[in-house]
Amino acid sequence: MATDTGSQARMSGDGILAVIAGSFVGAILVGIVLQAGLGRGGVLQFGALVARPEYNVSWAVLFVLSTLFTLLFVRFVSRSINSFVNRVISLSQRNEVLKEILVPLLQRSALTVTTNALGIIYGIAIWLVVYVLFIPLWLAFVIGVEAVAIPNLQPVGFLAWVLYGALVGLLYGLIMES
C-alpha cells in the first residue's frame, strides 16, 4: 500500500507487484477479449490512437494504457481501502441477502472481495469514459479516422473492461493479503 512520507507518497513492494501483475495480465485479457469479439481491429484501435494501427504498436499502447489504469486503481484503492472494507462489512450485516452471500466471503478475505468489487466498478468506468467516449472522439477529431462510432457501445468492449477491472481488483487484493 502507499505510505505517506511527508509531502510524497511511496508505493510498497506489494503495491508495485500488484501494478505489474494487474497491468500485464489485464492488458492481455483485454486484447484477447477484444480480438476474439472484433477480430484484429479490436486491438488495432489502440495503435490508431497514436496514428500507427500496426499490431505490435497496438499491443504496446494497450500495455501502456493498462499500466496507467492499474496505477490509478492501486493509488486510489491503497489510500481508501479501509473505509471501503468497513462499508462492505457494515452493509453485509444490515441486509439478510447480502449477509448470506458476503459474510462467508468477507470472513475468508474481506480485502480481496472488496477490491474485486471496486475493480468491477472501475472497469465499468474505464469502459464508459475511455472506451465509449474518449477513444472514438480521439480517433475522429485528433487522428482524423472517418466512420468512427461515437459513442462506441460494443458489448465486447464492456465485457473486456469489466473483466479487466475484476482481474486487477482480484490480483491487487490477493497480492496485498499474501
PDB file of C-alpha atoms in Angstrom:
ATOM      1  CA  MET A   1       0.000   0.000   0.000  1.00  0.00           C
ATOM      2  CA  ALA A   2       1.055   3.607  -0.296  1.00  0.00           C
ATOM      3  CA  THR A   3       2.821   5.035   2.702  1.00  0.00           C
ATOM      4  CA  ASP A   4       2.968   8.743   3.342  1.00  0.00           C
ATOM      5  CA  THR A   5       6.418  10.257   3.678  1.00  0.00           C
ATOM      6  CA  GLY A   6       5.576  13.867   4.258  1.00  0.00           C
ATOM      7  CA  SER A   7       4.565  15.518   1.010  1.00  0.00           C
ATOM      8  CA  GLN A   8       5.163  12.440  -1.166  1.00  0.00           C
ATOM      9  CA  ALA A   9       3.549   9.009  -1.129  1.00  0.00           C
ATOM     10  CA  ARG A  10       5.512   5.886  -1.996  1.00  0.00           C
ATOM     11  CA  MET A  11       4.155   2.551  -3.069  1.00  0.00           C
ATOM     12  CA  SER A  12       5.263  -0.583  -1.232  1.00  0.00           C
ATOM     13  CA  GLY A  13       6.815  -3.563  -2.982  1.00  0.00           C
ATOM     14  CA  ASP A  14       3.459  -5.372  -2.847  1.00  0.00           C
ATOM     15  CA  GLY A  15       1.764  -2.386  -4.466  1.00  0.00           C
ATOM     16  CA  ILE A  16       4.351  -2.353  -7.250  1.00  0.00           C
ATOM     17  CA  LEU A  17       3.895  -6.093  -7.747  1.00  0.00           C
ATOM     18  CA  ALA A  18       0.120  -5.560  -7.947  1.00  0.00           C
ATOM     19  CA  VAL A  19       0.584  -2.872 -10.623  1.00  0.00           C
ATOM     20  CA  ILE A  20       2.916  -5.051 -12.684  1.00  0.00           C
ATOM     21  CA  ALA A  21       0.717  -8.150 -12.418  1.00  0.00           C
ATOM     22  CA  GLY A  22      -2.537  -6.279 -12.941  1.00  0.00           C
ATOM     23  CA  SER A  23      -1.362  -4.255 -15.898  1.00  0.00           C
ATOM     24  CA  PHE A  24       0.332  -7.155 -17.677  1.00  0.00           C
ATOM     25  CA  VAL A  25      -2.405  -9.741 -17.203  1.00  0.00           C
ATOM     26  CA  GLY A  26      -5.149  -7.133 -17.624  1.00  0.00           C
ATOM     27  CA  ALA A  27      -3.789  -5.917 -20.974  1.00  0.00           C
ATOM     28  CA  ILE A  28      -3.541  -9.474 -22.271  1.00  0.00           C
ATOM     29  CA  LEU A  29      -7.107 -10.172 -21.160  1.00  0.00           C
ATOM     30  CA  VAL A  30      -8.489  -7.011 -22.791  1.00  0.00           C
ATOM     31  CA  GLY A  31      -6.591  -7.697 -26.012  1.00  0.00           C
ATOM     32  CA  ILE A  32      -7.733 -11.307 -26.225  1.00  0.00           C
ATOM     33  CA  VAL A  33     -11.380 -10.472 -25.494  1.00  0.00           C
ATOM     34  CA  LEU A  34     -11.441  -7.587 -27.986  1.00  0.00           C
ATOM     35  CA  GLN A  35      -9.680  -9.633 -30.644  1.00  0.00           C
ATOM     36  CA  ALA A  36     -11.980 -12.608 -30.098  1.00  0.00           C
ATOM     37  CA  GLY A  37     -15.054 -10.410 -30.386  1.00  0.00           C
ATOM     38  CA  LEU A  38     -13.952  -7.894 -33.017  1.00  0.00           C
ATOM     39  CA  GLY A  39     -11.064  -9.524 -34.845  1.00  0.00           C
ATOM     40  CA  ARG A  40      -7.702  -7.767 -35.180  1.00  0.00           C
ATOM     41  CA  GLY A  41      -9.486  -4.413 -35.349  1.00  0.00           C
ATOM     42  CA  GLY A  42     -10.308  -4.757 -31.658  1.00  0.00           C
ATOM     43  CA  VAL A  43      -6.620  -4.406 -30.823  1.00  0.00           C
ATOM     44  CA  LEU A  44      -5.618  -2.204 -33.775  1.00  0.00           C
ATOM     45  CA  GLN A  45      -7.737   0.659 -32.452  1.00  0.00           C
ATOM     46  CA  PHE A  46      -5.120   1.223 -29.733  1.00  0.00           C
ATOM     47  CA  GLY A  47      -2.348   1.709 -32.278  1.00  0.00           C
ATOM     48  CA  ALA A  48      -4.640   4.055 -34.170  1.00  0.00           C
ATOM     49  CA  LEU A  49      -4.620   6.296 -31.083  1.00  0.00           C
ATOM     50  CA  VAL A  50      -1.019   7.180 -31.960  1.00  0.00           C
ATOM     51  CA  ALA A  51      -1.645   7.066 -35.738  1.00  0.00           C
ATOM     52  CA  ARG A  52       0.100   3.692 -36.069  1.00  0.00           C
ATOM     53  CA  PRO A  53      -2.561   0.969 -36.423  1.00  0.00           C
ATOM     54  CA  GLU A  54       0.015  -1.795 -36.558  1.00  0.00           C
ATOM     55  CA  TYR A  55      -0.349  -4.920 -34.483  1.00  0.00           C
ATOM     56  CA  ASN A  56       2.839  -4.575 -32.380  1.00  0.00           C
ATOM     57  CA  VAL A  57       2.286  -0.841 -31.772  1.00  0.00           C
ATOM     58  CA  SER A  58      -1.322  -1.514 -30.817  1.00  0.00           C
ATOM     59  CA  TRP A  59      -0.325  -4.066 -28.195  1.00  0.00           C
ATOM     60  CA  ALA A  60       2.331  -1.694 -26.834  1.00  0.00           C
ATOM     61  CA  VAL A  61      -0.224   1.118 -26.498  1.00  0.00           C
ATOM     62  CA  LEU A  62      -2.647  -1.278 -24.805  1.00  0.00           C
ATOM     63  CA  PHE A  63       0.058  -2.285 -22.304  1.00  0.00           C
ATOM     64  CA  VAL A  64       0.863   1.377 -21.571  1.00  0.00           C
ATOM     65  CA  LEU A  65      -2.815   2.225 -21.068  1.00  0.00           C
ATOM     66  CA  SER A  66      -3.298  -0.822 -18.873  1.00  0.00           C
ATOM     67  CA  THR A  67      -0.326   0.199 -16.731  1.00  0.00           C
ATOM     68  CA  LEU A  68      -1.684   3.730 -16.323  1.00  0.00           C
ATOM     69  CA  PHE A  69      -5.162   2.439 -15.450  1.00  0.00           C
ATOM     70  CA  THR A  70      -3.738  -0.058 -12.954  1.00  0.00           C
ATOM     71  CA  LEU A  71      -1.553   2.608 -11.329  1.00  0.00           C
ATOM     72  CA  LEU A  72      -4.596   4.835 -10.873  1.00  0.00           C
ATOM     73  CA  PHE A  73      -6.598   1.966  -9.397  1.00  0.00           C
ATOM     74  CA  VAL A  74      -3.877   0.910  -6.950  1.00  0.00           C
ATOM     75  CA  ARG A  75      -3.202   4.511  -5.951  1.00  0.00           C
ATOM     76  CA  PHE A  76      -6.886   5.197  -5.250  1.00  0.00           C
ATOM     77  CA  VAL A  77      -7.630   1.912  -3.509  1.00  0.00           C
ATOM     78  CA  SER A  78      -4.490   1.939  -1.357  1.00  0.00           C
ATOM     79  CA  ARG A  79      -5.491   5.295   0.086  1.00  0.00           C
ATOM     80  CA  SER A  80      -9.107   4.424   0.866  1.00  0.00           C
ATOM     81  CA  ILE A  81      -9.379   0.653   1.240  1.00  0.00           C
ATOM     82  CA  ASN A  82     -10.057   0.583   4.976  1.00  0.00           C
ATOM     83  CA  SER A  83     -13.199   2.677   4.662  1.00  0.00           C
ATOM     84  CA  PHE A  84     -14.440   0.562   1.745  1.00  0.00           C
ATOM     85  CA  VAL A  85     -13.889  -2.714   3.631  1.00  0.00           C
ATOM     86  CA  ASN A  86     -15.708  -1.297   6.658  1.00  0.00           C
ATOM     87  CA  ARG A  87     -18.640  -0.199   4.461  1.00  0.00           C
ATOM     88  CA  VAL A  88     -18.908  -3.621   2.847  1.00  0.00           C
ATOM     89  CA  ILE A  89     -18.841  -5.331   6.252  1.00  0.00           C
ATOM     90  CA  SER A  90     -21.450  -2.914   7.617  1.00  0.00           C
ATOM     91  CA  LEU A  91     -23.666  -3.344   4.558  1.00  0.00           C
ATOM     92  CA  SER A  92     -23.468  -7.125   4.787  1.00  0.00           C
ATOM     93  CA  GLN A  93     -24.537  -7.064   8.435  1.00  0.00           C
ATOM     94  CA  ARG A  94     -27.669  -4.997   7.736  1.00  0.00           C
ATOM     95  CA  ASN A  95     -29.073  -6.911   4.768  1.00  0.00           C
ATOM     96  CA  GLU A  96     -30.046 -10.596   5.139  1.00  0.00           C
ATOM     97  CA  VAL A  97     -29.483 -11.470   1.471  1.00  0.00           C
ATOM     98  CA  LEU A  98     -26.075  -9.826   1.439  1.00  0.00           C
ATOM     99  CA  LYS A  99     -25.314 -11.427   4.786  1.00  0.00           C
ATOM    100  CA  GLU A 100     -25.874 -14.902   3.305  1.00  0.00           C
ATOM    101  CA  ILE A 101     -23.643 -14.159   0.325  1.00  0.00           C
ATOM    102  CA  LEU A 102     -20.966 -11.813   1.627  1.00  0.00           C
ATOM    103  CA  VAL A 103     -20.280 -12.842   5.226  1.00  0.00           C
ATOM    104  CA  PRO A 104     -18.600 -16.160   4.325  1.00  0.00           C
ATOM    105  CA  LEU A 105     -16.536 -14.374   1.658  1.00  0.00           C
ATOM    106  CA  LEU A 106     -15.669 -11.474   3.954  1.00  0.00           C
ATOM    107  CA  GLN A 107     -14.619 -13.812   6.754  1.00  0.00           C
ATOM    108  CA  ARG A 108     -12.320 -15.540   4.314  1.00  0.00           C
ATOM    109  CA  SER A 109     -10.937 -12.474   2.520  1.00  0.00           C
ATOM    110  CA  ALA A 110     -12.529  -9.067   3.143  1.00  0.00           C
ATOM    111  CA  LEU A 111      -9.816  -7.138   1.301  1.00  0.00           C
ATOM    112  CA  THR A 112      -9.898  -9.253  -1.855  1.00  0.00           C
ATOM    113  CA  VAL A 113     -13.713  -9.292  -2.023  1.00  0.00           C
ATOM    114  CA  THR A 114     -13.790  -5.510  -1.659  1.00  0.00           C
ATOM    115  CA  THR A 115     -11.004  -4.791  -4.152  1.00  0.00           C
ATOM    116  CA  ASN A 116     -12.603  -7.163  -6.638  1.00  0.00           C
ATOM    117  CA  ALA A 117     -15.923  -5.317  -6.376  1.00  0.00           C
ATOM    118  CA  LEU A 118     -14.137  -1.974  -6.698  1.00  0.00           C
ATOM    119  CA  GLY A 119     -12.266  -3.337  -9.712  1.00  0.00           C
ATOM    120  CA  ILE A 120     -15.530  -4.239 -11.434  1.00  0.00           C
ATOM    121  CA  ILE A 121     -16.852  -0.720 -10.836  1.00  0.00           C
ATOM    122  CA  TYR A 122     -13.539   0.681 -12.083  1.00  0.00           C
ATOM    123  CA  GLY A 123     -13.727  -1.475 -15.225  1.00  0.00           C
ATOM    124  CA  ILE A 124     -17.202  -0.128 -15.958  1.00  0.00           C
ATOM    125  CA  ALA A 125     -15.893   3.420 -15.504  1.00  0.00           C
ATOM    126  CA  ILE A 126     -12.981   2.791 -17.890  1.00  0.00           C
ATOM    127  CA  TRP A 127     -15.358   1.308 -20.451  1.00  0.00           C
ATOM    128  CA  LEU A 128     -17.718   4.259 -20.216  1.00  0.00           C
ATOM    129  CA  VAL A 129     -15.207   7.109 -20.114  1.00  0.00           C
ATOM    130  CA  VAL A 130     -12.300   5.753 -22.163  1.00  0.00           C
ATOM    131  CA  TYR A 131     -13.686   3.080 -24.494  1.00  0.00           C
ATOM    132  CA  VAL A 132     -17.143   4.520 -25.199  1.00  0.00           C
ATOM    133  CA  LEU A 133     -16.225   8.214 -25.357  1.00  0.00           C
ATOM    134  CA  PHE A 134     -12.526   9.126 -25.287  1.00  0.00           C
ATOM    135  CA  ILE A 135     -11.124   6.628 -27.815  1.00  0.00           C
ATOM    136  CA  PRO A 136     -13.749   7.307 -30.522  1.00  0.00           C
ATOM    137  CA  LEU A 137     -13.557  11.073 -30.004  1.00  0.00           C
ATOM    138  CA  TRP A 138      -9.750  10.992 -30.167  1.00  0.00           C
ATOM    139  CA  LEU A 139      -9.776   8.835 -33.292  1.00  0.00           C
ATOM    140  CA  ALA A 140     -12.377  11.016 -35.021  1.00  0.00           C
ATOM    141  CA  PHE A 141     -11.221  14.507 -34.110  1.00  0.00           C
ATOM    142  CA  VAL A 142      -7.494  14.241 -33.350  1.00  0.00           C
ATOM    143  CA  ILE A 143      -6.330  11.426 -35.625  1.00  0.00           C
ATOM    144  CA  GLY A 144      -8.955  12.036 -38.314  1.00  0.00           C
ATOM    145  CA  VAL A 145     -10.262   8.495 -38.689  1.00  0.00           C
ATOM    146  CA  GLU A 146     -13.541   8.509 -40.574  1.00  0.00           C
ATOM    147  CA  ALA A 147     -16.574   6.361 -39.773  1.00  0.00           C
ATOM    148  CA  VAL A 148     -15.891   6.062 -36.051  1.00  0.00           C
ATOM    149  CA  ALA A 149     -18.919   5.148 -33.944  1.00  0.00           C
ATOM    150  CA  ILE A 150     -19.477   7.786 -31.257  1.00  0.00           C
ATOM    151  CA  PRO A 151     -20.349   6.509 -28.684  1.00  0.00           C
ATOM    152  CA  ASN A 152     -18.689   3.131 -29.097  1.00  0.00           C
ATOM    153  CA  LEU A 153     -21.212   0.892 -27.326  1.00  0.00           C
ATOM    154  CA  GLN A 154     -19.909  -2.524 -28.367  1.00  0.00           C
ATOM    155  CA  PRO A 155     -20.844  -5.188 -25.790  1.00  0.00           C
ATOM    156  CA  VAL A 156     -17.489  -6.930 -26.244  1.00  0.00           C
ATOM    157  CA  GLY A 157     -15.750  -3.722 -25.108  1.00  0.00           C
ATOM    158  CA  PHE A 158     -17.912  -3.697 -21.987  1.00  0.00           C
ATOM    159  CA  LEU A 159     -17.026  -7.320 -21.291  1.00  0.00           C
ATOM    160  CA  ALA A 160     -13.309  -6.706 -21.862  1.00  0.00           C
ATOM    161  CA  TRP A 161     -13.070  -3.746 -19.488  1.00  0.00           C
ATOM    162  CA  VAL A 162     -15.285  -5.243 -16.776  1.00  0.00           C
ATOM    163  CA  LEU A 163     -13.138  -8.375 -16.828  1.00  0.00           C
ATOM    164  CA  TYR A 164     -10.041  -6.153 -16.730  1.00  0.00           C
ATOM    165  CA  GLY A 165     -11.317  -4.305 -13.657  1.00  0.00           C
ATOM    166  CA  ALA A 166     -12.352  -7.526 -11.916  1.00  0.00           C
ATOM    167  CA  LEU A 167      -8.967  -9.079 -12.596  1.00  0.00           C
ATOM    168  CA  VAL A 168      -7.000  -6.035 -11.447  1.00  0.00           C
ATOM    169  CA  GLY A 169      -9.093  -5.796  -8.268  1.00  0.00           C
ATOM    170  CA  LEU A 170      -8.734  -9.508  -7.587  1.00  0.00           C
ATOM    171  CA  LEU A 171      -4.963  -9.521  -8.154  1.00  0.00           C
ATOM    172  CA  TYR A 172      -4.491  -6.421  -6.010  1.00  0.00           C
ATOM    173  CA  GLY A 173      -6.456  -7.926  -3.139  1.00  0.00           C
ATOM    174  CA  LEU A 174      -4.704 -11.291  -3.340  1.00  0.00           C
ATOM    175  CA  ILE A 175      -1.237  -9.731  -3.522  1.00  0.00           C
ATOM    176  CA  MET A 176      -1.903  -7.362  -0.623  1.00  0.00           C
ATOM    177  CA  GLU A 177      -3.290 -10.181   1.543  1.00  0.00           C
ATOM    178  CA  SER A 178      -0.415 -12.552   0.829  1.00  0.00           C
TER     179      SER A 178
END
